[in-house]
Structure formats: C-alpha cells, structure tokens
PDB file of C-alpha atoms in Angstrom:
ATOM      1  CA  UNK A 933      42.936  -6.817  16.757  1.00  0.00           C
ATOM      2  CA  UNK A 934      40.102  -7.822  19.102  1.00  0.00           C
ATOM      3  CA  UNK A 935      38.215  -4.466  19.191  1.00  0.00           C
ATOM      4  CA  UNK A 936      38.369  -4.272  15.385  1.00  0.00           C
ATOM      5  CA  UNK A 937      36.724  -7.688  14.943  1.00  0.00           C
ATOM      6  CA  UNK A 938      34.133  -6.745  17.563  1.00  0.00           C
ATOM      7  CA  UNK A 939      33.376  -3.581  15.557  1.00  0.00           C
ATOM      8  CA  UNK A 940      33.084  -5.628  12.364  1.00  0.00           C
ATOM      9  CA  UNK A 941      30.589  -8.044  13.896  1.00  0.00           C
ATOM     10  CA  UNK A 942      28.637  -5.069  15.249  1.00  0.00           C
ATOM     11  CA  UNK A 943      28.482  -3.425  11.807  1.00  0.00           C
ATOM     12  CA  UNK A 944      27.381  -6.719  10.235  1.00  0.00           C
ATOM     13  CA  UNK A 945      24.592  -6.956  12.832  1.00  0.00           C
ATOM     14  CA  UNK A 946      23.509  -3.375  12.058  1.00  0.00           C
ATOM     15  CA  UNK A 947      23.462  -4.152   8.315  1.00  0.00           C
ATOM     16  CA  UNK A 948      21.363  -7.247   8.987  1.00  0.00           C
ATOM     17  CA  UNK A 949      18.885  -5.175  11.035  1.00  0.00           C
ATOM     18  CA  UNK A 950      18.690  -2.580   8.256  1.00  0.00           C
ATOM     19  CA  UNK A 951      17.964  -5.303   5.701  1.00  0.00           C
ATOM     20  CA  UNK A 952      15.146  -6.664   7.878  1.00  0.00           C
ATOM     21  CA  UNK A 953      13.751  -3.154   8.304  1.00  0.00           C
ATOM     22  CA  UNK A 954      13.887  -2.644   4.535  1.00  0.00           C
ATOM     23  CA  UNK A 955      11.987  -5.906   4.026  1.00  0.00           C
ATOM     24  CA  UNK A 956       9.298  -4.716   6.455  1.00  0.00           C
ATOM     25  CA  UNK A 957       9.189  -1.324   4.753  1.00  0.00           C
ATOM     26  CA  UNK A 958       8.776  -2.963   1.334  1.00  0.00           C
ATOM     27  CA  UNK A 959       5.904  -5.064   2.673  1.00  0.00           C
ATOM     28  CA  UNK A 960       4.174  -1.988   4.128  1.00  0.00           C
ATOM     29  CA  UNK A 961       4.671  -0.153   0.810  1.00  0.00           C
ATOM     30  CA  UNK A 962       3.079  -3.051  -1.069  1.00  0.00           C
ATOM     31  CA  UNK A 963       0.223  -3.263   1.423  1.00  0.00           C
ATOM     32  CA  UNK A 964      -0.494   0.481   1.258  1.00  0.00           C
ATOM     33  CA  UNK A 965      -0.378   0.421  -2.563  1.00  0.00           C
ATOM     34  CA  UNK A 966      -2.836  -2.490  -2.678  1.00  0.00           C
ATOM     35  CA  UNK A 967      -5.092  -0.743  -0.168  1.00  0.00           C
ATOM     36  CA  UNK A 968      -5.037   2.454  -2.233  1.00  0.00           C
ATOM     37  CA  UNK A 969      -5.882   0.494  -5.395  1.00  0.00           C
ATOM     38  CA  UNK A 970      -8.697  -1.279  -3.555  1.00  0.00           C
ATOM     39  CA  UNK A 971     -10.092   2.050  -2.326  1.00  0.00           C
ATOM     40  CA  UNK A 972      -9.984   3.518  -5.835  1.00  0.00           C
ATOM     41  CA  UNK A 973     -11.735   0.431  -7.204  1.00  0.00           C
ATOM     42  CA  UNK A 974     -14.486   0.601  -4.559  1.00  0.00           C
ATOM     43  CA  UNK A 975     -14.900   4.335  -5.152  1.00  0.00           C
ATOM     44  CA  UNK A 976     -15.195   3.783  -8.924  1.00  0.00           C
ATOM     45  CA  UNK A 977     -17.757   1.009  -8.455  1.00  0.00           C
ATOM     46  CA  UNK A 978     -19.844   3.085  -6.041  1.00  0.00           C
ATOM     47  CA  UNK A 979     -19.598   6.161  -8.233  1.00  0.00           C
ATOM     48  CA  UNK A 980     -20.615   4.195 -11.347  1.00  0.00           C
ATOM     49  CA  UNK A 981     -23.548   2.657  -9.483  1.00  0.00           C
ATOM     50  CA  UNK A 982     -24.592   6.127  -8.344  1.00  0.00           C
ATOM     51  CA  UNK A 983     -24.345   7.476 -11.904  1.00  0.00           C
ATOM     52  CA  UNK A 984     -26.351   4.538 -13.245  1.00  0.00           C
ATOM     53  CA  UNK A 985     -29.092   5.160 -10.688  1.00  0.00           C
ATOM     54  CA  UNK A 986     -29.076   8.867 -11.471  1.00  0.00           C
ATOM     55  CA  UNK A 987     -29.253   8.150 -15.206  1.00  0.00           C
ATOM     56  CA  UNK A 988     -32.048   5.638 -14.646  1.00  0.00           C
ATOM     57  CA  UNK A 989     -34.092   8.128 -12.581  1.00  0.00           C
ATOM     58  CA  UNK A 990     -33.550  10.905 -15.147  1.00  0.00           C
ATOM     59  CA  UNK A 991     -34.745   8.593 -17.921  1.00  0.00           C
ATOM     60  CA  UNK A 992     -37.707   7.584 -15.771  1.00  0.00           C
ATOM     61  CA  UNK A 993     -38.591  11.217 -15.135  1.00  0.00           C
ATOM     62  CA  UNK A 994     -38.206  12.232 -18.783  1.00  0.00           C
ATOM     63  CA  UNK A 995     -40.307   9.368 -20.152  1.00  0.00           C
TER      64      UNK A 995
END
C-alpha cells in the first residue's frame, strides 16, 4: 500500500503545481490583453491627433 499512497501524494503535488501555473498563465493573459488594449488606445489617440493636425493645416491652407 505504501507505494500507492506515495504515488497519490505525488499526483496531488503535480496537480497543485499545474493549478499554480494556470494562475500565472491567467495573469499573463490578463496583462497582455490590457497591454494590447492600452497600445490600441494610444495608437487611436495619436492617430486622431495626427488627423486633427492634418485637417487643421488643410483648412489653414484652403482659407
């Protein structure tokens, strides 16, 4: 019976490690998603600012 219990404790330990790894993976997924959203937001802001400047200069030139 002893080896069997040893195997059970080992498998429990492996499961625990997998759960911790999954937690870490979830955190990295969340972080990367937030970073991607942040990048998109910054890109949109910069692009809009650029378009506004372009529009302003075109209006200035046409007037």
